[in-house]
Coordinates of C-alpha atoms (C1' of nucleotides) in Angstrom, one line a residue:
Chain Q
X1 CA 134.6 120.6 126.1
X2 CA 137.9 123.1 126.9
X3 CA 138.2 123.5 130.6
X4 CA 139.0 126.9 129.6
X5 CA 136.6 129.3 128.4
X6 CA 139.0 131.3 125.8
X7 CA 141.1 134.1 125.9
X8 CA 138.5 136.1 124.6
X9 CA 136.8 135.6 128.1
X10 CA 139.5 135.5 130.4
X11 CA 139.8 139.1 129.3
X12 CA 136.4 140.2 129.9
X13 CA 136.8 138.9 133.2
X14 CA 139.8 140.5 134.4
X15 CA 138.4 143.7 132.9
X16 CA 135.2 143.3 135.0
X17 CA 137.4 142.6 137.5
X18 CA 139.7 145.5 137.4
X19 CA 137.1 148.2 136.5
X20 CA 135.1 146.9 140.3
X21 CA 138.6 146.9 142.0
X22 CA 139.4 150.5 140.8
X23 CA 136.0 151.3 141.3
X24 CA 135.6 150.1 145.3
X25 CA 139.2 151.5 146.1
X26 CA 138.6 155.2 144.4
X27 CA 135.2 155.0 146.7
X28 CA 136.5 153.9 149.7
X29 CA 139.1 156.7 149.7
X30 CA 137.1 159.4 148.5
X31 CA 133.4 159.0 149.2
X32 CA 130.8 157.3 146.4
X33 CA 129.3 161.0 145.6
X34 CA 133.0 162.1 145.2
X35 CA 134.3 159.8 142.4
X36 CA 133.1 160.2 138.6
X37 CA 133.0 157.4 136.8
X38 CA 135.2 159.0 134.6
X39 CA 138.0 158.7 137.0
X40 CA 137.2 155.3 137.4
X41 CA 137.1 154.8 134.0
X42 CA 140.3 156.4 133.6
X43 CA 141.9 154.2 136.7
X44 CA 140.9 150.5 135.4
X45 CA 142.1 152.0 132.1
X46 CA 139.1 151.7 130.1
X47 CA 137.1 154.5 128.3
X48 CA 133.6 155.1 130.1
X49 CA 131.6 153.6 127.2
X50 CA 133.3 150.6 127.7
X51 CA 132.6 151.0 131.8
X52 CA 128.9 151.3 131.0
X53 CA 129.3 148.0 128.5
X54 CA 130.0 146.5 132.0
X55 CA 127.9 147.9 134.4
X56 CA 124.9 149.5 133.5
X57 CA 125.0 152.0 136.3
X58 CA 127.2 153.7 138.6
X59 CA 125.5 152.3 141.5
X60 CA 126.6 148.7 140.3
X61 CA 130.3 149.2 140.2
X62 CA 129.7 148.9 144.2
X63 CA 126.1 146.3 144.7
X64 CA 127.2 143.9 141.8
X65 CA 128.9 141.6 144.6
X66 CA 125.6 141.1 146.0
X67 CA 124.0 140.1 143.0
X68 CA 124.5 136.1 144.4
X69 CA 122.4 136.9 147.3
X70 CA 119.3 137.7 145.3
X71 CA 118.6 134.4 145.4
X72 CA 120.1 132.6 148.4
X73 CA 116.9 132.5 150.6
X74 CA 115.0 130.7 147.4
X75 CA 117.7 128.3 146.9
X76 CA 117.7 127.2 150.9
X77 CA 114.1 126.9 150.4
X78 CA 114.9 124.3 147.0
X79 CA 117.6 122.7 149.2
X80 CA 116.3 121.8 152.3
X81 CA 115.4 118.6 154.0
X82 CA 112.7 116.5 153.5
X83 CA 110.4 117.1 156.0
X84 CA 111.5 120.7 156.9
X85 CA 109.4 123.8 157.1
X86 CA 111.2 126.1 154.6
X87 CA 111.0 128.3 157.8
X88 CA 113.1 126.1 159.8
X89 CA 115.3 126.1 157.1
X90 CA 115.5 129.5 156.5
X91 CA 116.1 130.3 160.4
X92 CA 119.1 127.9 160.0
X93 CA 120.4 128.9 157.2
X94 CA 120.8 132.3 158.8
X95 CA 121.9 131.5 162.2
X96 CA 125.0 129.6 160.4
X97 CA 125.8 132.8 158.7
X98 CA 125.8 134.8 161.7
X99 CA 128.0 132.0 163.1
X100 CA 130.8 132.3 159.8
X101 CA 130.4 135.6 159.9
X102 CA 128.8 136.2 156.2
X103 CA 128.7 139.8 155.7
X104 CA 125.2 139.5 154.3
X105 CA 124.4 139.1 157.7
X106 CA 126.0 142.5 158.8
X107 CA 127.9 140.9 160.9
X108 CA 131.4 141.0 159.9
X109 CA 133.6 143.8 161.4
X110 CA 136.7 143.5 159.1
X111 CA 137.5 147.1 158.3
X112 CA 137.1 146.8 154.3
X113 CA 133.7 145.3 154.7
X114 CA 132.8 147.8 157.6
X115 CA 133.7 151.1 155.5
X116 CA 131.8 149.3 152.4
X117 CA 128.9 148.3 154.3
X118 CA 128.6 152.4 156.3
X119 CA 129.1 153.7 152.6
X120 CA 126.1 151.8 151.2
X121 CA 124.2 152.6 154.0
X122 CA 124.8 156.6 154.0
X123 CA 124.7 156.8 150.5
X124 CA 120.6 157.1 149.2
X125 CA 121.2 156.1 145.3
X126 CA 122.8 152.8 147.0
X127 CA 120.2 152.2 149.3
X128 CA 118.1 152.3 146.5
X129 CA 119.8 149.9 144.2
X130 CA 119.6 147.2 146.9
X131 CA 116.1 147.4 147.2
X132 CA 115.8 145.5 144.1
X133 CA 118.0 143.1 145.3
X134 CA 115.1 142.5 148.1
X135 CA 112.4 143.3 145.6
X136 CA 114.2 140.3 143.6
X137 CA 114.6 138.4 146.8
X138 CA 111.1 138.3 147.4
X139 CA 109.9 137.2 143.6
X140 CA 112.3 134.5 144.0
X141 CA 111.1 133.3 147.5
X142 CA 107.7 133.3 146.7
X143 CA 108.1 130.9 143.8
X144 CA 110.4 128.9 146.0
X145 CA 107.7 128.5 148.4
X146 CA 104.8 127.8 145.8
X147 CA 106.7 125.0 144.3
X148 CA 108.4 123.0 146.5
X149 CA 105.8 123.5 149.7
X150 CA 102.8 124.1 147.7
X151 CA 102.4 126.8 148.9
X152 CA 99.2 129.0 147.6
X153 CA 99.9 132.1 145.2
X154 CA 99.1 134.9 147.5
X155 CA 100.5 133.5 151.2
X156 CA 103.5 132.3 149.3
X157 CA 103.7 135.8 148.2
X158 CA 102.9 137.6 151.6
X159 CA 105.1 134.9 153.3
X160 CA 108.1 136.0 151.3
X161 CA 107.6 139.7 151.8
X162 CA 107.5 139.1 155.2
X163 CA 110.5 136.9 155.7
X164 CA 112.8 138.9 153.5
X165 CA 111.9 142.2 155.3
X166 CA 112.8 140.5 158.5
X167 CA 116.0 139.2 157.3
X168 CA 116.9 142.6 155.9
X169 CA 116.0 144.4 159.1
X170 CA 118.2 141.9 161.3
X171 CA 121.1 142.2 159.0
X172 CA 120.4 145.8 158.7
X173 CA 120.6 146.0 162.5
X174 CA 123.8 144.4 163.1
X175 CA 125.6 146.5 160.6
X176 CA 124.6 149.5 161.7
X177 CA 125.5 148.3 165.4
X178 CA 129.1 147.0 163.8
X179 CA 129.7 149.8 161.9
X180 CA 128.9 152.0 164.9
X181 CA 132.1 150.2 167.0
X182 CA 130.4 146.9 168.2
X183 CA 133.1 144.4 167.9
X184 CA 131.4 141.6 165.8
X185 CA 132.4 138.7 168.2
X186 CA 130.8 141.1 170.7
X187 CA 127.8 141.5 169.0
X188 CA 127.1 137.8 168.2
X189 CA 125.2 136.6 171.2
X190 CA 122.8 139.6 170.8
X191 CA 122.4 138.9 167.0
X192 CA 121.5 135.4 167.7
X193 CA 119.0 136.1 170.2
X194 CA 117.5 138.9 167.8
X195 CA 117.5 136.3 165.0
X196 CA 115.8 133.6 166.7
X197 CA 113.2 136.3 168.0
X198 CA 112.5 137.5 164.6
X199 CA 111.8 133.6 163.9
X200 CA 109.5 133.2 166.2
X201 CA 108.0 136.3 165.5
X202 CA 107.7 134.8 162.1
X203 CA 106.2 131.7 163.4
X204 CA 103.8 132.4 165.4
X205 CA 102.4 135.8 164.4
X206 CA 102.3 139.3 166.2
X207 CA 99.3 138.3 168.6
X208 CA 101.4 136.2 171.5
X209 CA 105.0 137.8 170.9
X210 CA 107.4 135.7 172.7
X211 CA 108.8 137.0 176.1
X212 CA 112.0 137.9 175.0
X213 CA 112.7 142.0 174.1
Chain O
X1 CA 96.0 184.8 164.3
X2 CA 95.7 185.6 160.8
X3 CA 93.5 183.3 158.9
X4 CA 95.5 184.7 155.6
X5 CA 98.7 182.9 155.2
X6 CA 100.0 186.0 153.4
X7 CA 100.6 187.0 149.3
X8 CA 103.9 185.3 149.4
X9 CA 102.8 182.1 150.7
X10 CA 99.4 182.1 148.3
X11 CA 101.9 181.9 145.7
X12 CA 104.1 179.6 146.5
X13 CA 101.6 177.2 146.4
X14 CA 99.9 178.4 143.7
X15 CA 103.5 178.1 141.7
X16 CA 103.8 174.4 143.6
X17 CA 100.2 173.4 142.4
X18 CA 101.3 174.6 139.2
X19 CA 104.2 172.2 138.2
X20 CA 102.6 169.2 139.7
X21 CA 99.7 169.7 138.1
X22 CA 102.1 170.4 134.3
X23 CA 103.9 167.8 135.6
X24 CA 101.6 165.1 136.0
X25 CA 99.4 165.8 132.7
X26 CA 102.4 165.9 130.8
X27 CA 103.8 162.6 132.6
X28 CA 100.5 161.3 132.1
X29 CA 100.6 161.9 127.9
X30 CA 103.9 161.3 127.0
X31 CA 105.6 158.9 129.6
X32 CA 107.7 160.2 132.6
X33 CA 111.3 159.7 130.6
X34 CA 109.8 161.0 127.9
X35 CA 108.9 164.5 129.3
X36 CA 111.8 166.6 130.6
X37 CA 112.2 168.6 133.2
X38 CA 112.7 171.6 130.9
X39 CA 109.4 170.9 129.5
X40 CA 107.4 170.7 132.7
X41 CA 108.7 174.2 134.1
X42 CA 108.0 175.3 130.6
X43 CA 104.4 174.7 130.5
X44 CA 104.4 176.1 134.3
X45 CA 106.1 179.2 133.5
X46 CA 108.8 178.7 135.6
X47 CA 112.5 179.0 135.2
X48 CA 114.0 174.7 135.3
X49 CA 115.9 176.6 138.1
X50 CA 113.0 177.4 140.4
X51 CA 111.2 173.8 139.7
X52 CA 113.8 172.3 141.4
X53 CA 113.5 175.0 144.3
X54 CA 109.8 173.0 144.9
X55 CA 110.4 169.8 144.1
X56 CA 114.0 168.0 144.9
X57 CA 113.8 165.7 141.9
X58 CA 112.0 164.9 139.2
X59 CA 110.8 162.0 140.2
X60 CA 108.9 164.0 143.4
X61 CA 107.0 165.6 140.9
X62 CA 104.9 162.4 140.8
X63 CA 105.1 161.1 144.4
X64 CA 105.0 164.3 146.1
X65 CA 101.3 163.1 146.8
X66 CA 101.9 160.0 148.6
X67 CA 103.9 162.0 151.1
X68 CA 100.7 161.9 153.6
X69 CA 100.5 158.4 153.4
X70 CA 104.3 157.8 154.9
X71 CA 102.7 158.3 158.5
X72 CA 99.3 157.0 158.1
X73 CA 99.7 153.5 159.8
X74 CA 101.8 155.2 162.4
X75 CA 98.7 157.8 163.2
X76 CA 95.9 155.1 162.6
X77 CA 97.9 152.8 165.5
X78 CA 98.6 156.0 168.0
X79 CA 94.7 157.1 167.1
X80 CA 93.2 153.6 168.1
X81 CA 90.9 153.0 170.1
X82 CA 91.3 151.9 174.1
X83 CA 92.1 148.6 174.3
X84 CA 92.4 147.7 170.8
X85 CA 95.0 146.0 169.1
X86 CA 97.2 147.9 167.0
X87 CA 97.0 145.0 164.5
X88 CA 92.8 144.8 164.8
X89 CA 93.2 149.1 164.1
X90 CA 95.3 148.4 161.1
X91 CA 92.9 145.7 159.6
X92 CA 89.7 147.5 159.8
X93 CA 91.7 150.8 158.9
X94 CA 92.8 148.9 155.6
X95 CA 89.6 146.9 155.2
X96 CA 87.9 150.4 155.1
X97 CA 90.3 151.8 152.2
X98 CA 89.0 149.0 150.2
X99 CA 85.6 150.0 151.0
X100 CA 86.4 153.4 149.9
X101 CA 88.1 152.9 147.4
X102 CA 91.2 154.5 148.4
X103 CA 93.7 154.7 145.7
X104 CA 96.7 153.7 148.7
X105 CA 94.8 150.2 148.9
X106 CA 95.1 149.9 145.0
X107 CA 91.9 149.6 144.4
X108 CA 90.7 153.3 142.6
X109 CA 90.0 152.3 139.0
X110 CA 89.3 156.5 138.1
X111 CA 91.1 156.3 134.4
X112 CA 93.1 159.2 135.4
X113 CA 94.6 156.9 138.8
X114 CA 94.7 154.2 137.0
X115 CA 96.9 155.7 134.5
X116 CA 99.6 157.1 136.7
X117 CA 99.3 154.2 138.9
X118 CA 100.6 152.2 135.9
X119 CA 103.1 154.9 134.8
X120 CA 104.5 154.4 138.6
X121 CA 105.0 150.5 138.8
X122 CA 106.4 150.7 134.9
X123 CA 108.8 153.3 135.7
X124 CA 111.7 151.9 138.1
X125 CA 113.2 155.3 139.1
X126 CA 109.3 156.0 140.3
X127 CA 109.5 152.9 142.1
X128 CA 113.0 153.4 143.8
X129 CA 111.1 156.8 145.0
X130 CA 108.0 154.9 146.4
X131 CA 110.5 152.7 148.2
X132 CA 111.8 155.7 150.8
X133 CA 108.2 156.0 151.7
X134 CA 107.9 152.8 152.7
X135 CA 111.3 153.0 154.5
X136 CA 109.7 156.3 156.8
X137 CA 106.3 154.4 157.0
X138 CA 108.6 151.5 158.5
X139 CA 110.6 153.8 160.9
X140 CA 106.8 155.3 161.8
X141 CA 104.8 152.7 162.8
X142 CA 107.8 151.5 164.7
X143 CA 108.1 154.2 166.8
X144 CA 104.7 154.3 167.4
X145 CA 104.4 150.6 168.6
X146 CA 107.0 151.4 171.0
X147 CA 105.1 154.4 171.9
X148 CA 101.8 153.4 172.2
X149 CA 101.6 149.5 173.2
X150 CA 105.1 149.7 174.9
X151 CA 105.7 146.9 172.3
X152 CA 110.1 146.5 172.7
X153 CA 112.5 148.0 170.5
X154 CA 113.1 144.8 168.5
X155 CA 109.5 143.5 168.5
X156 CA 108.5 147.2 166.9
X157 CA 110.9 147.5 164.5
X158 CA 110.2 143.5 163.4
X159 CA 106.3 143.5 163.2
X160 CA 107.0 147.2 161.4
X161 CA 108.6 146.0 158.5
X162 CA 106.4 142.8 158.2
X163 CA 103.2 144.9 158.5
X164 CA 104.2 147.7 155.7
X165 CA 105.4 144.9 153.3
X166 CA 102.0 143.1 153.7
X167 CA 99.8 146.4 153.2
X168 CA 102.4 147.3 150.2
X169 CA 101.7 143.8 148.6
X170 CA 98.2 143.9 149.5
X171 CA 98.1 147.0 147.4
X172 CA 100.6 146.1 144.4
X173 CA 98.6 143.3 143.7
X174 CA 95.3 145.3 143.4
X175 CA 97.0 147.4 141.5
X176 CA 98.6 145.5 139.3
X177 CA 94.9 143.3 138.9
X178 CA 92.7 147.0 138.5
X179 CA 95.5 148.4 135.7
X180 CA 95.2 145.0 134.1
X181 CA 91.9 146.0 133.3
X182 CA 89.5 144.2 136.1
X183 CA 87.0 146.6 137.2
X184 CA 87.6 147.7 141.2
X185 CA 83.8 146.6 142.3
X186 CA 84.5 143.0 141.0
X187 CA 87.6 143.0 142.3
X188 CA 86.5 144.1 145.5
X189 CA 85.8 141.4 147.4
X190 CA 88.5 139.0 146.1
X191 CA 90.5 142.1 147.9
X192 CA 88.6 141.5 151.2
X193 CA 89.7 138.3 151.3
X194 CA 93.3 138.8 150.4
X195 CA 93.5 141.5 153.4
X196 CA 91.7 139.4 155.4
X197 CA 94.0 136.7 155.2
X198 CA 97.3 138.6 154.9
X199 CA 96.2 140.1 158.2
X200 CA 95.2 136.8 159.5
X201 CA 98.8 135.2 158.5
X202 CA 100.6 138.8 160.3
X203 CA 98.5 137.6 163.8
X204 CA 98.7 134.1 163.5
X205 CA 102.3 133.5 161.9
X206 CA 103.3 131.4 159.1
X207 CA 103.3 127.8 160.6
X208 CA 99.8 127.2 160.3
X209 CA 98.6 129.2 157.9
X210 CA 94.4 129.8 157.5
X211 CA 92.9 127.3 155.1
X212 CA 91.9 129.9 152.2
X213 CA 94.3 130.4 149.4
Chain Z
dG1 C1' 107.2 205.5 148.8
dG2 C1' 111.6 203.0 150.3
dG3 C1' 114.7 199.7 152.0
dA4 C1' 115.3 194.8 153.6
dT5 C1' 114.4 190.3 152.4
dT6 C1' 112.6 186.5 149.6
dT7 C1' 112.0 184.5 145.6
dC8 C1' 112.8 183.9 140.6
dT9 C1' 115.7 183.9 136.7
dG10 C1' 119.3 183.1 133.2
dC11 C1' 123.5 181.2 132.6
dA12 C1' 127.4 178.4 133.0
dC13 C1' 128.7 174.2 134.6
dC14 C1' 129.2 169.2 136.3
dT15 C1' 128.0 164.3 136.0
dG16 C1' 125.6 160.0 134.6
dG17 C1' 124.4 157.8 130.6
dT18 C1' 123.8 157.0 125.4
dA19 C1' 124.4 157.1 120.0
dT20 C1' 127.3 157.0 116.4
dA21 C1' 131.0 155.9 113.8
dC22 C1' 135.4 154.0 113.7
dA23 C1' 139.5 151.2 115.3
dT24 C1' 141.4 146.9 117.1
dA25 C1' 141.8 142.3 118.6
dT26 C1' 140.3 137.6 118.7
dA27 C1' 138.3 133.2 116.7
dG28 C1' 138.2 129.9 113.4
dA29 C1' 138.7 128.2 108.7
dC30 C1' 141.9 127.4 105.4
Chain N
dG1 C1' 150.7 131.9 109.1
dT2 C1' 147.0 134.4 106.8
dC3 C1' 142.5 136.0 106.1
dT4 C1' 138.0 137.3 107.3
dA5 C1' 133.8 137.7 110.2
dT6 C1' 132.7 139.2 114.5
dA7 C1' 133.1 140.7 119.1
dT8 C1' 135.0 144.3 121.8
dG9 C1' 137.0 148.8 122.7
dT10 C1' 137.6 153.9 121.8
dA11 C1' 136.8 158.9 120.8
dT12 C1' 133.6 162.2 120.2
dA13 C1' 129.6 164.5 120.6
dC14 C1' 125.4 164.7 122.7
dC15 C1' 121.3 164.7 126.0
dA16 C1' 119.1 165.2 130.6
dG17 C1' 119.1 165.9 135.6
dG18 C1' 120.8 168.8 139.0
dT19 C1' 123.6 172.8 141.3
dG20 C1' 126.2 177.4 142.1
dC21 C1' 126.1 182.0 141.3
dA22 C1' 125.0 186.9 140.4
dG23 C1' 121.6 189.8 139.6
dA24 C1' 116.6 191.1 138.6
dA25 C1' 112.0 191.2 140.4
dA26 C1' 108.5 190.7 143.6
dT27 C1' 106.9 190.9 148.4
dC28 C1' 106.9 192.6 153.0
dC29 C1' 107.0 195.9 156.6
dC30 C1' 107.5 200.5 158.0

DNA sequence: GGGATTTCTGCACCTGGTATACATATAGAC
DNA sequence: GTCTATATGTATACCAGGTGCAGAAATCCC
């Protein structure tokens, strides 16, 4: 019943916390390839065992922040209104985070987020670590989809798959546009017409694409 | 104009043949993290040094072979016939995999494919791996939508991604049935279906999906 | 055969990640 | 406050994947 959860904990935290914060800065400056985790280790001033007792790869010190995302699509699905196609829903979802900004969107130009976002994106071994994020995404989705719209086993799957790919690639789009120059407030008409495009797309099926390039 | 590729170039791929081949039998009795790289350019007689001359990473020795198959929706689109849909070219091109049994489609139950189809799925670094392929098989077909049906930038990237994450879930899920132990012929037409439908839902879209599960 | 050029090798080295064994700090009972 | 069980951190040594380098060996071409 203690609002607070213990010094014990608090610790832990503001280790995690610390070892991530040394971790981003040192790659920022230097590169991800460029950084040991010894000397990031040695920064947060922790031993590297106890870095690995934290995060279980180097790639992590970096993706961990994106962990919440894994299941944000599912959980729109879960909370939407009665009545709703989880599409709809989905599309909504997503045109609101374009409108805030959310850099899960890719479309958030503040210079910390930019060089974080071009450094995932040029560096393969992060690439890779994401994909399970999507890979994650998808499981997630699917079951979403299957049991609040009763959705059978295998479109609920293939539904998923698709909708997170086209997500990705729309998010995947505007950061590499951002990250090329593109103000972001610039950007956001395009990335809204791209998005409800992609929807549509999504809708309707490949066979009568809408009009729009 | 010689039909002789030269000494040299006999034995580089004699030497290439080699460690895949040490490679893969190993893999296939020991587990892939349980084999080292050492080992494999052991039983090749080779020097560790010149095994990674061949093959960039460990993990290529195992998907080297799946390299063809990063272009083969791109060429089956650009090879299709007049007047054909590029989605009708990659349905029947897919449907006849099945028929084939084409190990891509998932549906090869040969003890030795069967095997290292397992050892792939149950080993994530071999996965990770996989994952670039689909990333080129993306970038592709893209282009050759753009090329070839003057379908627009956006439109060909979109119904890129959605396409090669249907075909790869098409396949993972024979896969996954066929290592599970359920024989390809019975699983056959259940596999019909699926593609049937998953193509169906790509043409048709996702807000009124076909009637079959 | 002989010299230029590739290719292969052995070796040292770096880095990510883990096992082991030991030290330290915290929680909770008294 | 003290004591003890337990969670957490550390030092060290180690393994495996991967690279740089200098020189040996094979191939090519004359």
């Amino acid at each position: 019943m203690d609002g607070r959860p213990g010094l014990r904990e608090r610790k832990k935290q503001r280790t995690h916390a610390a070892i991530s914060e040394a971790a981003v800065t040192l790659f920022l400056e230097h590169g991800f390839n460029q950084v040991s985790v010894a000397q990031v280790a040695e920064a947060a001033e922790v031993s590297k065992r106890t870095l690995f007792a934290y995060f279980p790869a180097k790639e992590d010190l970096v993706v961990h922040r994106l962990a919440d995302h894994e299941t944000e699509s599912a959980r729109v699905v879960r909370a939407r209104p009665h009545r709703t196609a989880p599409l709809t829903a989905l599309r909504e979802h997503f045109l609101k985070g374009l409108r805030e900004r959310d850099p899960i969107t890719g479309l958030n130009d503040h210079p910390q987020i930019l060089k974080l976002a071009r450094m995932i994106l040029d560096t393969p071994s992060l690439v890779a670590r994401m994909q399970r994020f999507k890979a994650g995404a998808e499981r997630a989705l699917a079951q979403a989809l299957r049991e609040t719209a009763d959705t059978p086993e295998l479109t609920a799957r293939l539904a998923a798959v698709q909708i997170v790919a086209v997500q990705w690639s729309l998010a995947q789009d505007n950061t590499e546009r951002v990250t090329y120059g593109e103000p972001a407030d610039e950007r956001y008409p395009g990335a809204v017409a791209d998005a409800e495009h992609a929807f549509a797309l999504l809708e309707n099926g490949l066979r009568h694409p809408p009009q729009r390039p």
